[in-house]
């Protein structure tokens, strides 16, 4: 009976991106069979045109997530969103990513054709001691912000924060941000790709610098920055289930299973990624690096084993 139940879980095949800032941890830490020493991103749950995940289990095996969304909306509680709304990635940085900012939905709809803005959040999975992230800036007025950008005063402008595994950071549109080398994290984001790059450490890609978008960045950066305390949550591992964030784009939860845990969410559908350990869900084996969707009406999930899961959904 249980085995039949777990066949309703929609397991997905991730897609990989290679970058100048990538490394090998997605293979060595997560066991993904992906060659190369510049692996940067694993798109675990995505119906984005850049990577549309294929279903690899159950009655819908072989379909793309965007097809399931179009043709079987009942699996998603008949959600009225036009496109599959959330994207889950694991990002592993060997060196620093470029410093960037995303517009909000209003700016994106006025200045970019037919796309959403982007809100994203990060759950830190692994970080070398002393790791930092860029989150926010130090300019007190828009005038000062523009002066610092025009003068290339990046060290003065950007705000670096100390982070450790288990930290969770919400990045609202308008927040200057960057993932720094030595950090591996799970990103939950709106299904959008609009990024304004501010500074790329003067690196060359294929012999030339990557395009910057300074004017758009000056328009959309929030001034002054939100304070760090309002952006960062430290996980409490003693709790089985923690809600990390609820905003208008998504909710994100962290689930820790020790031996046995029953969890049920009162939401039309859930995205889940196993980020540590292994075990089973309703007797189906799962392990670190697996990504799946719990469809509408699934009910109680019976977890066994030792594992950590990051789950997300549309806000209720
Ligand atoms: Zn971003």
XYZ file of N, CA and C in Angstrom, residues 15-17 19 21-23 25-26 29-30 32 39-44 87-97 100 102 118 120-127 133 177-180 182-189 275 291:
165
model
N 19.311 19.535 -13.817
C 20.193 20.002 -14.891
C 21.374 20.754 -14.286
N 22.494 20.762 -14.979
C 23.721 21.340 -14.417
C 24.235 22.480 -15.272
N 24.808 23.476 -14.586
C 25.466 24.594 -15.276
C 26.897 24.731 -14.807
N 30.390 27.108 -14.641
C 30.710 28.536 -14.559
C 32.158 28.741 -14.176
N 33.114 30.362 -11.786
C 33.203 30.325 -10.320
C 32.861 28.941 -9.742
N 32.568 27.965 -10.600
C 32.128 26.647 -10.128
C 33.278 25.787 -9.619
N 32.945 24.569 -9.198
C 33.953 23.658 -8.644
C 33.533 22.216 -8.821
N 32.201 20.324 -5.923
C 31.442 19.828 -4.763
C 30.085 19.240 -5.125
N 29.487 19.693 -6.217
C 28.187 19.108 -6.571
C 28.354 17.624 -6.915
N 30.215 16.160 -3.045
C 29.369 16.224 -1.846
C 27.975 15.664 -2.082
N 27.462 15.838 -3.305
C 26.073 15.449 -3.569
C 25.954 14.197 -4.425
N 26.315 13.785 -7.610
C 25.794 13.901 -8.971
C 26.840 13.425 -9.971
N 31.639 22.974 -12.064
C 30.185 22.805 -11.932
C 29.692 23.836 -10.915
N 28.774 24.687 -11.335
C 28.312 25.761 -10.465
C 26.917 25.540 -9.912
N 26.004 25.082 -10.774
C 24.607 25.032 -10.363
C 23.966 23.702 -10.728
N 23.139 23.221 -9.809
C 22.247 22.091 -10.062
C 20.827 22.630 -9.996
N 20.122 22.621 -11.135
C 18.720 23.065 -11.141
C 17.876 21.842 -10.804
N 17.483 21.730 -9.546
C 16.844 20.512 -9.061
C 15.371 20.420 -9.401
N 11.520 27.925 -8.424
C 12.697 27.253 -8.973
C 13.631 26.940 -7.804
N 14.102 25.693 -7.742
C 15.018 25.268 -6.675
C 16.358 24.890 -7.289
N 17.437 25.494 -6.772
C 18.780 25.189 -7.264
C 19.695 24.890 -6.082
N 20.703 24.068 -6.320
C 21.837 24.014 -5.401
C 22.993 24.702 -6.116
N 23.590 25.678 -5.440
C 24.677 26.448 -6.029
C 25.934 26.203 -5.205
N 27.030 25.877 -5.865
C 28.273 25.632 -5.150
C 29.377 26.475 -5.773
N 29.918 27.388 -4.990
C 30.874 28.369 -5.511
C 32.280 28.054 -5.029
N 33.169 27.877 -5.976
C 34.593 27.728 -5.654
C 35.225 29.113 -5.517
N 34.769 30.042 -6.373
C 35.202 31.440 -6.236
C 33.960 32.337 -6.282
N 34.182 33.639 -6.124
C 33.063 34.574 -5.927
C 32.203 34.726 -7.176
N 30.886 34.776 -6.985
C 29.978 35.126 -8.080
C 29.942 36.640 -8.230
N 25.303 41.419 -7.825
C 24.125 41.669 -8.655
C 22.940 42.131 -7.834
N 18.348 42.147 -8.328
C 17.185 41.821 -9.152
C 16.112 42.889 -8.985
N 12.450 39.147 -9.247
C 12.993 37.942 -8.621
C 13.251 38.170 -7.144
N 14.563 35.791 -3.942
C 15.220 34.514 -3.743
C 15.655 34.396 -2.295
N 15.959 33.161 -1.887
C 16.465 32.956 -0.533
C 17.443 31.789 -0.543
N 18.313 31.807 0.454
C 19.415 30.843 0.501
C 19.430 30.111 1.832
N 19.556 28.785 1.768
C 19.823 27.992 2.971
C 21.249 27.452 2.820
N 22.127 27.814 3.752
C 23.540 27.451 3.623
C 23.734 25.980 3.985
N 24.239 25.199 3.021
C 24.449 23.763 3.220
C 25.867 23.470 3.684
N 26.822 24.217 3.150
C 28.223 23.964 3.466
C 28.983 25.279 3.286
N 29.891 25.551 4.214
C 30.683 26.778 4.101
C 32.016 26.553 4.770
N 29.023 36.168 2.722
C 28.204 36.448 1.552
C 28.066 37.954 1.446
N 23.594 41.606 -3.815
C 23.946 40.320 -3.225
C 24.927 39.552 -4.095
N 25.640 38.641 -3.449
C 26.535 37.741 -4.174
C 26.884 36.563 -3.287
N 27.003 35.407 -3.924
C 27.508 34.220 -3.247
C 29.025 34.245 -3.379
N 29.716 33.979 -2.283
C 31.177 34.048 -2.299
C 31.774 32.641 -2.320
N 33.619 29.194 -1.605
C 33.640 28.359 -0.410
C 32.265 28.037 0.133
N 31.214 28.553 -0.525
C 29.854 28.391 0.002
C 29.022 27.512 -0.940
N 28.292 26.552 -0.360
C 27.316 25.753 -1.096
C 25.966 25.971 -0.433
N 24.957 26.282 -1.235
C 23.653 26.600 -0.652
C 22.531 26.116 -1.546
N 21.347 26.008 -0.942
C 20.148 25.733 -1.714
C 19.401 27.046 -1.886
N 19.110 27.370 -3.134
C 18.385 28.600 -3.441
C 16.953 28.263 -3.829
N 16.011 28.949 -3.203
C 14.609 28.881 -3.611
C 14.275 30.257 -4.170
N 13.704 30.289 -5.377
C 13.486 31.589 -6.002
C 12.224 31.585 -6.863
N 18.831 17.424 1.272
C 20.124 18.116 1.242
C 21.162 17.473 2.142
N 15.522 15.358 -5.680
C 14.550 16.455 -5.739
C 13.217 15.885 -6.216
